[in-house]
GROMACS .gro file of C-alpha atoms in nm:
model
  208
    1MET     CA    1   0.289  -0.702   1.028
    2VAL     CA    2   0.073  -0.391   1.035
    3GLU     CA    3   0.363  -0.190   0.941
    4THR     CA    4   0.452  -0.448   0.652
    5HIS     CA    5   0.081  -0.398   0.523
    6TYR     CA    6   0.143  -0.018   0.492
    7ILE     CA    7   0.478  -0.059   0.330
    8LEU     CA    8   0.330  -0.293   0.060
    9PHE     CA    9   0.049  -0.046   0.016
   10ILE     CA   10   0.268   0.259  -0.058
   11ILE     CA   11   0.498   0.053  -0.289
   12THR     CA   12   0.208  -0.085  -0.473
   13SER     CA   13   0.040   0.257  -0.490
   14LEU     CA   14   0.363   0.410  -0.620
   15ILE     CA   15   0.375   0.152  -0.908
   16LEU     CA   16   0.012   0.203  -0.993
   17ILE     CA   17   0.022   0.574  -0.979
   18ILE     CA   18   0.325   0.627  -1.218
   19THR     CA   19   0.145   0.388  -1.482
   20PRO     CA   20   0.023   0.634  -1.753
   21GLY     CA   21  -0.345   0.681  -1.776
   22GLN     CA   22  -0.644   0.921  -1.828
   23ASP     CA   23  -0.546   1.153  -1.526
   24MET     CA   24  -0.176   1.138  -1.617
   25ILE     CA   25  -0.244   1.239  -1.969
   26LEU     CA   26  -0.465   1.527  -1.842
   27VAL     CA   27  -0.215   1.668  -1.613
   28MET     CA   28   0.054   1.636  -1.880
   29SER     CA   29  -0.143   1.803  -2.143
   30ARG     CA   30  -0.234   2.104  -1.914
   31SER     CA   31   0.113   2.155  -1.813
   32ILE     CA   32   0.233   2.150  -2.162
   33GLY     CA   33  -0.040   2.350  -2.294
   34GLN     CA   34  -0.044   2.646  -2.007
   35GLY     CA   35   0.284   2.592  -1.809
   36PRO     CA   36   0.402   2.399  -1.515
   37LYS     CA   37   0.156   2.571  -1.268
   38SER     CA   38  -0.134   2.439  -1.445
   39GLY     CA   39  -0.006   2.080  -1.427
   40VAL     CA   40   0.029   2.096  -1.062
   41ILE     CA   41  -0.346   2.259  -1.026
   42THR     CA   42  -0.478   1.986  -1.231
   43ALA     CA   43  -0.305   1.717  -1.036
   44ALA     CA   44  -0.448   1.876  -0.714
   45GLY     CA   45  -0.788   1.835  -0.878
   46VAL     CA   46  -0.727   1.477  -0.957
   47SER     CA   47  -0.628   1.401  -0.608
   48THR     CA   48  -0.938   1.575  -0.451
   49GLY     CA   49  -1.150   1.353  -0.682
   50LEU     CA   50  -0.968   1.062  -0.532
   51LEU     CA   51  -1.074   1.187  -0.193
   52GLY     CA   52  -1.435   1.192  -0.296
   53HIS     CA   53  -1.385   0.816  -0.417
   54THR     CA   54  -1.247   0.738  -0.081
   55ILE     CA   55  -1.545   0.872   0.107
   56LEU     CA   56  -1.790   0.684  -0.126
   57ALA     CA   57  -1.596   0.365  -0.116
   58THR     CA   58  -1.556   0.379   0.270
   59LEU     CA   59  -1.946   0.430   0.299
   60GLY     CA   60  -1.969   0.121   0.078
   61LEU     CA   61  -1.733  -0.082   0.256
   62GLY     CA   62  -1.922   0.000   0.588
   63ALA     CA   63  -2.244  -0.116   0.437
   64ILE     CA   64  -2.083  -0.439   0.312
   65LEU     CA   65  -1.924  -0.499   0.654
   66ARG     CA   66  -2.265  -0.509   0.811
   67ALA     CA   67  -2.445  -0.709   0.514
   68SER     CA   68  -2.469  -1.050   0.466
   69GLU     CA   69  -2.185  -1.319   0.366
   70THR     CA   70  -2.361  -1.357   0.028
   71LEU     CA   71  -2.345  -0.988  -0.065
   72PHE     CA   72  -2.000  -0.976   0.023
   73VAL     CA   73  -1.890  -1.262  -0.190
   74ILE     CA   74  -2.091  -1.101  -0.471
   75VAL     CA   75  -1.891  -0.784  -0.440
   76LYS     CA   76  -1.586  -0.966  -0.374
   77ILE     CA   77  -1.602  -1.169  -0.696
   78ILE     CA   78  -1.695  -0.860  -0.892
   79GLY     CA   79  -1.390  -0.692  -0.750
   80ALA     CA   80  -1.163  -0.952  -0.814
   81ALA     CA   81  -1.272  -1.001  -1.172
   82TYR     CA   82  -1.231  -0.640  -1.239
   83LEU     CA   83  -0.877  -0.662  -1.094
   84LEU     CA   84  -0.787  -0.959  -1.316
   85TYR     CA   85  -0.922  -0.776  -1.606
   86LEU     CA   86  -0.723  -0.471  -1.551
   87GLY     CA   87  -0.403  -0.677  -1.497
   88ILE     CA   88  -0.446  -0.880  -1.810
   89LYS     CA   89  -0.517  -0.559  -2.015
   90GLN     CA   90  -0.213  -0.393  -1.869
   91ILE     CA   91   0.013  -0.701  -1.957
   92LYS     CA   92  -0.129  -0.713  -2.310
   93SER     CA   93  -0.116  -0.344  -2.379
   94LYS     CA   94   0.156  -0.220  -2.604
   95GLN     CA   95   0.360   0.093  -2.635
   96GLU     CA   96   0.125   0.399  -2.729
   97ASP     CA   97   0.230   0.744  -2.804
   98ILE     CA   98   0.091   0.998  -2.533
   99LYS     CA   99  -0.105   1.226  -2.781
  100LEU     CA  100  -0.143   1.562  -2.627
  101ALA     CA  101  -0.389   1.768  -2.836
  102ASN     CA  102  -0.391   2.141  -2.804
  103MET     CA  103  -0.657   2.260  -2.554
  104GLU     CA  104  -0.814   2.595  -2.516
  105TYR     CA  105  -0.710   2.820  -2.221
  106ARG     CA  106  -0.867   2.766  -1.877
  107SER     CA  107  -0.825   2.943  -1.551
  108LEU     CA  108  -0.644   2.769  -1.265
  109LYS     CA  109  -0.990   2.721  -1.086
  110SER     CA  110  -1.128   2.572  -1.401
  111LEU     CA  111  -0.829   2.346  -1.431
  112TYR     CA  112  -0.862   2.234  -1.064
  113LEU     CA  113  -1.233   2.151  -1.114
  114GLN     CA  114  -1.169   1.978  -1.447
  115GLY     CA  115  -0.912   1.745  -1.279
  116ALA     CA  116  -1.152   1.659  -1.002
  117ILE     CA  117  -1.466   1.613  -1.215
  118SER     CA  118  -1.265   1.395  -1.451
  119ASN     CA  119  -1.166   1.165  -1.161
  120ILE     CA  120  -1.475   1.156  -0.961
  121SER     CA  121  -1.704   1.099  -1.267
  122ASN     CA  122  -1.506   0.767  -1.368
  123PRO     CA  123  -1.698   0.476  -1.242
  124LYS     CA  124  -1.397   0.257  -1.290
  125ILE     CA  125  -1.194   0.422  -1.024
  126ALA     CA  126  -1.485   0.376  -0.784
  127ILE     CA  127  -1.478   0.005  -0.862
  128PHE     CA  128  -1.106  -0.008  -0.848
  129TYR     CA  129  -1.087   0.159  -0.504
  130PHE     CA  130  -1.338  -0.074  -0.367
  131ALA     CA  131  -1.129  -0.366  -0.496
  132PHE     CA  132  -0.782  -0.243  -0.414
  133LEU     CA  133  -0.806  -0.079  -0.090
  134PRO     CA  134  -0.934  -0.370   0.128
  135GLN     CA  135  -0.632  -0.584   0.023
  136PHE     CA  136  -0.434  -0.367   0.272
  137VAL     CA  137  -0.667  -0.349   0.568
  138PRO     CA  138  -0.476  -0.558   0.825
  139GLU     CA  139  -0.685  -0.868   0.946
  140ASN     CA  140  -0.873  -0.839   1.293
  141THR     CA  141  -0.820  -0.463   1.291
  142ALA     CA  142  -1.040  -0.294   1.551
  143HIS     CA  143  -1.159  -0.030   1.304
  144PRO     CA  144  -1.153  -0.156   0.940
  145THR     CA  145  -1.348   0.118   0.804
  146LEU     CA  146  -1.135   0.396   0.950
  147VAL     CA  147  -0.833   0.210   0.816
  148PHE     CA  148  -0.992   0.174   0.474
  149LEU     CA  149  -1.047   0.572   0.483
  150LEU     CA  150  -0.700   0.637   0.592
  151LEU     CA  151  -0.566   0.415   0.304
  152GLY     CA  152  -0.770   0.613   0.066
  153PHE     CA  153  -0.657   0.946   0.177
  154ILE     CA  154  -0.298   0.809   0.166
  155PHE     CA  155  -0.344   0.706  -0.179
  156ALA     CA  156  -0.476   1.052  -0.277
  157ILE     CA  157  -0.185   1.220  -0.110
  158ILE     CA  158   0.070   0.996  -0.284
  159THR     CA  159  -0.114   1.052  -0.629
  160PHE     CA  160  -0.059   1.438  -0.575
  161ILE     CA  161   0.302   1.390  -0.460
  162ILE     CA  162   0.380   1.181  -0.784
  163LYS     CA  163   0.169   1.377  -1.037
  164ALA     CA  164   0.243   1.735  -0.935
  165PRO     CA  165   0.623   1.691  -1.017
  166ILE     CA  166   0.528   1.517  -1.334
  167GLY     CA  167   0.292   1.767  -1.438
  168TYR     CA  168   0.559   2.034  -1.364
  169GLY     CA  169   0.809   1.867  -1.577
  170ALA     CA  170   0.572   1.705  -1.849
  171GLY     CA  171   0.748   1.842  -2.137
  172LYS     CA  172   1.082   1.660  -2.063
  173LEU     CA  173   0.891   1.353  -1.950
  174SER     CA  174   0.691   1.297  -2.256
  175LYS     CA  175   0.990   1.332  -2.472
  176TRP     CA  176   1.159   1.073  -2.263
  177LEU     CA  177   0.874   0.822  -2.282
  178ARG     CA  178   0.853   0.858  -2.661
  179ALA     CA  179   1.236   0.798  -2.685
  180LYS     CA  180   1.210   0.491  -2.451
  181PRO     CA  181   0.903   0.297  -2.555
  182LEU     CA  182   1.004  -0.032  -2.373
  183VAL     CA  183   0.987   0.165  -2.036
  184GLN     CA  184   0.610   0.215  -2.053
  185VAL     CA  185   0.573  -0.144  -2.180
  186TRP     CA  186   0.748  -0.279  -1.856
  187ILE     CA  187   0.581  -0.055  -1.642
  188ASN     CA  188   0.247  -0.184  -1.773
  189ARG     CA  189   0.350  -0.549  -1.733
  190ILE     CA  190   0.461  -0.504  -1.372
  191CYS     CA  191   0.145  -0.311  -1.281
  192GLY     CA  192  -0.049  -0.589  -1.456
  193MET     CA  193   0.110  -0.874  -1.266
  194ILE     CA  194   0.057  -0.689  -0.934
  195LEU     CA  195  -0.322  -0.644  -1.013
  196ILE     CA  196  -0.364  -1.010  -1.111
  197ALA     CA  197  -0.201  -1.114  -0.773
  198LEU     CA  198  -0.431  -0.889  -0.596
  199GLY     CA  199  -0.727  -1.014  -0.778
  200ILE     CA  200  -0.655  -1.377  -0.687
  201LYS     CA  201  -0.587  -1.272  -0.330
  202LEU     CA  202  -0.916  -1.108  -0.313
  203VAL     CA  203  -1.090  -1.431  -0.422
  204PHE     CA  204  -0.973  -1.594  -0.102
  205GLU     CA  205  -1.061  -1.307   0.141
  206LYS     CA  206  -1.319  -1.354   0.410
  207ARG     CA  207  -1.556  -1.102   0.550
  208VAL     CA  208  -1.434  -0.915   0.855
   0.00000   0.00000   0.00000
């Protein structure tokens, strides 16, 4: 059962990570503008930002686990509502060209920091982490907070594994997406359905 939780988590994470978004566009932009290495470094920065969100979300989860049932329900409802909102938004979204504007040249260190800051400063990611990760913490686990922390680190690592190669080959990928608009539409729909399902599941979750 525990193994099933982790397998489902990895599959769901892969689907969510490949969905084009702010971080993906940033990675691709830097790769096309300054070369493949720049895309990989930017992807590393984004993943570092996710590690920051993991630590913050873990501290928040620990507080909630020690708090009252009322506070837990409030946060649970907020998280579920946000997941449902994201899911519906993804399903209703239409194909949009990935517009990659020309950017000024930046050092690799600057690109890394830009990726990290862009990610860690996005409050929606913090809310998403808090709503998404608890879905995959096995029931009755002895150390839920540690499992939550582990899942966050795994998500960050998977993000780098996916986005680094995408950053490296961003030129070809961007042309391919423009040539096949229905691909992005269906990616958005699948992702949306998964988010809605997770939102509904969260509504019925009980405090550990």
